[in-house]
Amino acid sequence: MLVVNNVTKKYGKLVANDRINLSIGSGEVSLLLGPNGAGKSTLIKCIAGLLKFSGNIEVCGNGNKSLMAKRDLGYIPEVPSLYDMLTIWEHMEFIARAYSLKNWKDRAEELISRFELDDKKRKLGKELSKGMQQKLSICCGFLPDPKVILFDEPMVGLDPHAIKELKTMINEQQRAGKAILISTHMLDSVTEFWNSTNIMMDGKIVAKRNRSEMEEAGEDLEELFFRITKREN
Amino acid sequence: MKALVYLILTQIKNKLLSIRKRPGIIILYAFVLLVIVGSVLIAIMSGGSQIDKSNVDHRILYLFLSGFGILYVYTFISSGLSTGSTYFSMADVGLLFVAPISPKKILVYGLLRTMGKTMLASIFIFYQIPNLNRLFGYGYMEIIALFLIYVVILMICQTLSIGVYIFSNGNETRKKIVRSFLYAYLGILIVSVYLIIQKEQVGILDAAKIMVDSELFSYLPVTGWAIMFFKGVIMGSFMHVLISLGLFITLGILLISLLTGHKADYYEDVLHSTEITFQRLKDYRDRRNISSTTNRKIKVKDHENGLQKGKGAIVFAYKHILEAKRSSRFVFVDSLTLFMTIGVAIAGYTMKSRFNAYIVLATVIYIQYFYTIFGRLKIELMKPYIYLIPETSFRKLVAASLSSLLKPCVDSVFIFGALALVGGVSVLQCIFMALAYCCSGAVFVGLTVVYQMVLGSQPNRILQVFLGFFIMLLVFLPAIITSVLFSTYIIPESMKFLSTLPFSIVNLISAFFMFYACRNLLDNSEFSDKM
């Protein structure tokens, strides 16, 4: 459902992403791991169509900048980007209208309720705490019911209840056949549901593993991460 | 105390060292220095001080000084009633407030630092040396006095804001008392001007001049004291200078005692203000549109919660209207509209001529440049949604620009309405000037799009401010030339109100081309939340 083919992203002389290849199928949760500055966020932004790159990215068979791909793609940024003067409910309405969604209100209510924001629907974006902003940002990403979901450090700033709820939701999406890419540093938080992992260093994917492969080989995700990133350092 | 001295000196040292690595800033500082030195040299060479001082109307300067004073008193007291002001940064709160250093010493540190910053920010007064010398025959003594009193006004107003915050925070009755004093302060001025108009049978401007020159006005807190000080320097009256300084010092001591009084814990009080100031600075650095938000508490009622309209790209336009409604009760009519309308009305009233109307038009277009390129379209380009939403780039761009195109149309009704009513400029000329103003707005929105396309992001404020004027001239040049030629060679005197029409048409065409050339902007450029 998501195919990244030979993607390179340069900022001047700095190569942020160097010939990246990865693919994620239906019902797959793939991790993007790596130390700070490895190029994870850049790759996620390239996939989301926010940055220019060389190479090819396809979302459900369509070029990632096409309208069809945009319809199928959900992106939850690392830093929530909300509108100061819109309420929580208006953010949901804005997304619903912008994506021309039908019968969205029940889904919006459910998302807001699951993240315990239902009593704050009339609160403005600028009045929300960092954690609440992150929750709303996740709700906005989920509302169009995208087939491919990109998470950039989704757990940062969330309280334990919200982390638990997000994990449940990711599990649900996985079962519903969505393709999910999660960039994170918090290895503990994703151990339950990942299917594949990509470890990045200096703009390159230096290791790829499937969960089954690792389990067969008796490898541990955390150990693998430290071994690879330490050796590369 | 050693730690505080170390902190101040190290900050100054590091600031100076950091400049070495920023050639742009070095050039900027060199330019400022050059302008000041140049101003002094021009003043010396022009020999303007030989003008007949008996014919000089010092009241004009008193009026300017009073205007600044009243504006600062109102602004800082108002901010004291909501968020307060601060001498401190978040780093001070996090590191100094928790350190074992006397709060009084920390307060002195804050005061000194703020004073330094205020003095640097007030240096612009020295740019006016040639003008002050030529128009009023002022020497260095008077100009330094003007600089000092301006700094004192700012410092006192800032302390006043903190004092008001400490006094009234969380106490509605006290807030009402302060508000009553503030309204009484302003009310006295309005009533005085009215009484002078009635008594002396003069215009509003002359009445204001008489008022600021009166002995009684000299005792009006802050503003009047400043005039007393400056008059004292001009007239060589040591007593006036002394009384005014005494009044400022007494008020300063009173306010500082309020901060350091044994019951007051100013840490808690300034913490909130510091956080707000920090957020504002952060917004400024993150280029969030400060003008699109508001500091007042907004309570959204159930029936107001929702966009209600729009599907697809057009939802950006409806969202902007909703945001505008939240920022200002009258949607597109906001403080900018008010400020420009009052400004134009005063300018129109004082300099009645057709040519001056064009100067007014040029000035409001220049102000509009900054408000448009810091506007809502820019904010959208710095958030991911406009790139993610499944609509064509062109539709999204147009929809996100609509509010920025509409606002000048609304503003123009007030601005040029005032020019027609107060300035005596013909209604027809005002209509065509309003059209020119709206079309300039379209060019500025187009420029925002072009900036993003060419630079890949929005240029920073310094670049926009310094290059803004030249870019504007460059873009407007064909339109201005067409208008001048049309006005000079084609239209008869009776049709001169049409002079700005070619300017409007050429601008509209330019704006269209800018949009058309950048129609695929959102597919071809990169999202960047930084500048």
Short mmCIF file of N, CA, C and O in Angstrom, two decimals, chain A residues 72-125:
data_model
loop_
_atom_site.label_atom_id
_atom_site.label_comp_id
_atom_site.label_asym_id
_atom_site.label_seq_id
_atom_site.Cartn_x
_atom_site.Cartn_y
_atom_site.Cartn_z
N ASP A 72 -5.98 9.06 0.59
CA ASP A 72 -5.71 7.79 1.29
C ASP A 72 -4.66 7.93 2.39
O ASP A 72 -4.29 6.93 3.02
N LEU A 73 -4.14 9.11 2.56
CA LEU A 73 -3.00 9.28 3.46
C LEU A 73 -3.35 10.09 4.71
O LEU A 73 -3.99 11.13 4.63
N GLY A 74 -2.92 9.58 5.85
CA GLY A 74 -3.08 10.34 7.09
C GLY A 74 -1.70 10.61 7.67
O GLY A 74 -0.83 9.74 7.63
N TYR A 75 -1.51 11.83 8.17
CA TYR A 75 -0.18 12.18 8.69
C TYR A 75 -0.34 12.84 10.05
O TYR A 75 -1.08 13.81 10.20
N ILE A 76 0.33 12.28 11.03
CA ILE A 76 0.30 12.90 12.37
C ILE A 76 1.71 13.41 12.66
O ILE A 76 2.64 12.62 12.89
N PRO A 77 1.88 14.75 12.60
CA PRO A 77 3.24 15.29 12.73
C PRO A 77 3.79 15.19 14.15
O PRO A 77 3.03 15.00 15.10
N GLU A 78 5.09 15.34 14.25
CA GLU A 78 5.76 15.26 15.55
C GLU A 78 5.31 16.41 16.45
O GLU A 78 4.99 16.21 17.62
N VAL A 79 5.29 17.60 15.87
CA VAL A 79 4.84 18.78 16.63
C VAL A 79 3.43 19.11 16.15
O VAL A 79 3.24 19.40 14.97
N PRO A 80 2.43 19.04 17.03
CA PRO A 80 1.07 19.33 16.57
C PRO A 80 0.97 20.72 15.98
O PRO A 80 1.52 21.67 16.54
N SER A 81 0.31 20.80 14.84
CA SER A 81 0.19 22.09 14.17
C SER A 81 -1.29 22.44 14.09
O SER A 81 -1.99 21.97 13.20
N LEU A 82 -1.74 23.23 15.03
CA LEU A 82 -3.17 23.53 15.12
C LEU A 82 -3.43 25.02 14.88
O LEU A 82 -2.51 25.82 14.88
N TYR A 83 -4.70 25.31 14.72
CA TYR A 83 -5.10 26.71 14.53
C TYR A 83 -5.50 27.30 15.89
O TYR A 83 -6.38 26.75 16.57
N ASP A 84 -4.87 28.42 16.23
CA ASP A 84 -5.12 29.06 17.53
C ASP A 84 -6.58 29.40 17.77
O ASP A 84 -7.07 29.30 18.89
N MET A 85 -7.27 29.83 16.70
CA MET A 85 -8.59 30.41 16.88
C MET A 85 -9.73 29.45 16.52
O MET A 85 -10.87 29.87 16.39
N LEU A 86 -9.41 28.17 16.34
CA LEU A 86 -10.46 27.18 16.11
C LEU A 86 -10.58 26.29 17.34
O LEU A 86 -9.59 25.96 17.97
N THR A 87 -11.81 25.89 17.65
CA THR A 87 -12.01 24.99 18.79
C THR A 87 -11.67 23.56 18.35
O THR A 87 -11.46 23.30 17.16
N ILE A 88 -11.70 22.68 19.34
CA ILE A 88 -11.43 21.26 19.05
C ILE A 88 -12.42 20.75 18.00
O ILE A 88 -12.05 20.16 16.99
N TRP A 89 -13.70 21.03 18.23
CA TRP A 89 -14.73 20.56 17.31
C TRP A 89 -14.55 21.17 15.93
O TRP A 89 -14.72 20.49 14.91
N GLU A 90 -14.17 22.44 15.88
CA GLU A 90 -14.00 23.10 14.59
C GLU A 90 -12.80 22.54 13.81
O GLU A 90 -12.81 22.54 12.57
N HIS A 91 -11.79 22.07 14.53
CA HIS A 91 -10.69 21.40 13.82
C HIS A 91 -11.21 20.16 13.10
O HIS A 91 -10.86 19.91 11.95
N MET A 92 -12.05 19.42 13.81
CA MET A 92 -12.61 18.20 13.20
C MET A 92 -13.50 18.58 12.01
O MET A 92 -13.44 17.94 10.96
N GLU A 93 -14.30 19.60 12.20
CA GLU A 93 -15.20 20.04 11.12
C GLU A 93 -14.39 20.52 9.91
O GLU A 93 -14.74 20.24 8.76
N PHE A 94 -13.32 21.25 10.21
CA PHE A 94 -12.46 21.76 9.14
C PHE A 94 -11.91 20.61 8.29
O PHE A 94 -11.98 20.63 7.06
N ILE A 95 -11.38 19.59 8.98
CA ILE A 95 -10.82 18.44 8.26
C ILE A 95 -11.93 17.74 7.46
O ILE A 95 -11.76 17.41 6.29
N ALA A 96 -13.08 17.54 8.11
CA ALA A 96 -14.18 16.84 7.45
C ALA A 96 -14.61 17.59 6.18
O ALA A 96 -14.83 16.97 5.13
N ARG A 97 -14.72 18.89 6.28
CA ARG A 97 -15.14 19.68 5.13
C ARG A 97 -14.06 19.72 4.06
O ARG A 97 -14.35 19.65 2.86
N ALA A 98 -12.80 19.88 4.50
CA ALA A 98 -11.70 19.97 3.53
C ALA A 98 -11.55 18.66 2.76
O ALA A 98 -11.25 18.66 1.57
N TYR A 99 -11.79 17.52 3.43
CA TYR A 99 -11.69 16.22 2.77
C TYR A 99 -13.03 15.78 2.18
O TYR A 99 -13.16 14.66 1.69
N SER A 100 -14.03 16.67 2.26
CA SER A 100 -15.39 16.40 1.76
C SER A 100 -15.93 15.07 2.32
O SER A 100 -16.45 14.22 1.59
N LEU A 101 -15.79 14.87 3.62
CA LEU A 101 -16.25 13.62 4.25
C LEU A 101 -17.76 13.66 4.44
O LEU A 101 -18.33 14.73 4.64
N LYS A 102 -18.37 12.48 4.40
CA LYS A 102 -19.81 12.39 4.67
C LYS A 102 -20.01 11.67 5.99
O LYS A 102 -19.20 10.80 6.36
N ASN A 103 -21.08 11.97 6.65
CA ASN A 103 -21.43 11.31 7.93
C ASN A 103 -20.23 11.22 8.88
O ASN A 103 -19.92 10.16 9.41
N TRP A 104 -19.58 12.31 9.04
CA TRP A 104 -18.33 12.32 9.82
C TRP A 104 -18.55 12.61 11.31
O TRP A 104 -17.68 12.35 12.13
N LYS A 105 -19.73 13.14 11.64
CA LYS A 105 -19.92 13.66 13.00
C LYS A 105 -19.79 12.57 14.07
O LYS A 105 -19.15 12.79 15.11
N ASP A 106 -20.39 11.40 13.82
CA ASP A 106 -20.32 10.33 14.82
C ASP A 106 -18.89 9.88 15.03
O ASP A 106 -18.45 9.63 16.15
N ARG A 107 -18.18 9.79 13.89
CA ARG A 107 -16.78 9.36 13.97
C ARG A 107 -15.95 10.41 14.74
O ARG A 107 -15.11 10.06 15.57
N ALA A 108 -16.23 11.67 14.45
CA ALA A 108 -15.50 12.75 15.15
C ALA A 108 -15.79 12.69 16.65
O ALA A 108 -14.88 12.79 17.47
N GLU A 109 -17.06 12.51 16.98
CA GLU A 109 -17.45 12.41 18.39
C GLU A 109 -16.71 11.26 19.07
O GLU A 109 -16.21 11.39 20.18
N GLU A 110 -16.65 10.12 18.35
CA GLU A 110 -16.03 8.93 18.92
C GLU A 110 -14.54 9.18 19.17
O GLU A 110 -14.01 8.86 20.24
N LEU A 111 -13.88 9.77 18.17
CA LEU A 111 -12.43 10.02 18.32
C LEU A 111 -12.17 10.97 19.49
O LEU A 111 -11.28 10.73 20.32
N ILE A 112 -12.96 12.03 19.54
CA ILE A 112 -12.79 13.03 20.61
C ILE A 112 -13.02 12.38 21.97
O ILE A 112 -12.29 12.62 22.93
N SER A 113 -14.03 11.53 22.01
CA SER A 113 -14.37 10.87 23.27
C SER A 113 -13.27 9.90 23.70
O SER A 113 -12.90 9.82 24.86
N ARG A 114 -12.71 9.16 22.72
CA ARG A 114 -11.67 8.17 23.06
C ARG A 114 -10.43 8.84 23.63
O ARG A 114 -9.71 8.24 24.43
N PHE A 115 -10.18 10.08 23.20
CA PHE A 115 -9.02 10.80 23.74
C PHE A 115 -9.42 11.75 24.88
O PHE A 115 -8.65 12.64 25.23
N GLU A 116 -10.59 11.52 25.41
CA GLU A 116 -11.09 12.28 26.58
C GLU A 116 -11.06 13.79 26.35
O GLU A 116 -10.69 14.56 27.22
N LEU A 117 -11.44 14.18 25.13
CA LEU A 117 -11.50 15.61 24.83
C LEU A 117 -12.95 16.09 24.74
O LEU A 117 -13.20 17.25 24.42
N ASP A 118 -13.91 15.18 25.00
CA ASP A 118 -15.32 15.52 24.74
C ASP A 118 -15.84 16.66 25.59
O ASP A 118 -16.76 17.37 25.17
N ASP A 119 -15.26 16.87 26.77
CA ASP A 119 -15.74 18.00 27.58
C ASP A 119 -14.99 19.30 27.24
O ASP A 119 -15.20 20.32 27.87
N LYS A 120 -14.13 19.23 26.25
CA LYS A 120 -13.34 20.43 25.89
C LYS A 120 -13.57 20.84 24.44
O LYS A 120 -12.75 21.54 23.85
N LYS A 121 -14.68 20.39 23.88
CA LYS A 121 -14.93 20.63 22.46
C LYS A 121 -14.94 22.11 22.08
O LYS A 121 -14.70 22.48 20.95
N ARG A 122 -15.25 22.96 23.05
CA ARG A 122 -15.35 24.38 22.76
C ARG A 122 -14.05 25.14 23.09
O ARG A 122 -14.01 26.35 23.05
N LYS A 123 -13.03 24.39 23.44
CA LYS A 123 -11.75 25.03 23.77
C LYS A 123 -10.99 25.37 22.49
O LYS A 123 -10.96 24.58 21.55
N LEU A 124 -10.37 26.53 22.49
CA LEU A 124 -9.61 26.96 21.31
C LEU A 124 -8.25 26.26 21.26
O LEU A 124 -7.71 25.89 22.30
N GLY A 125 -7.71 26.17 20.06
CA GLY A 125 -6.41 25.53 19.88
C GLY A 125 -5.34 26.13 20.77
O GLY A 125 -4.51 25.43 21.33
#
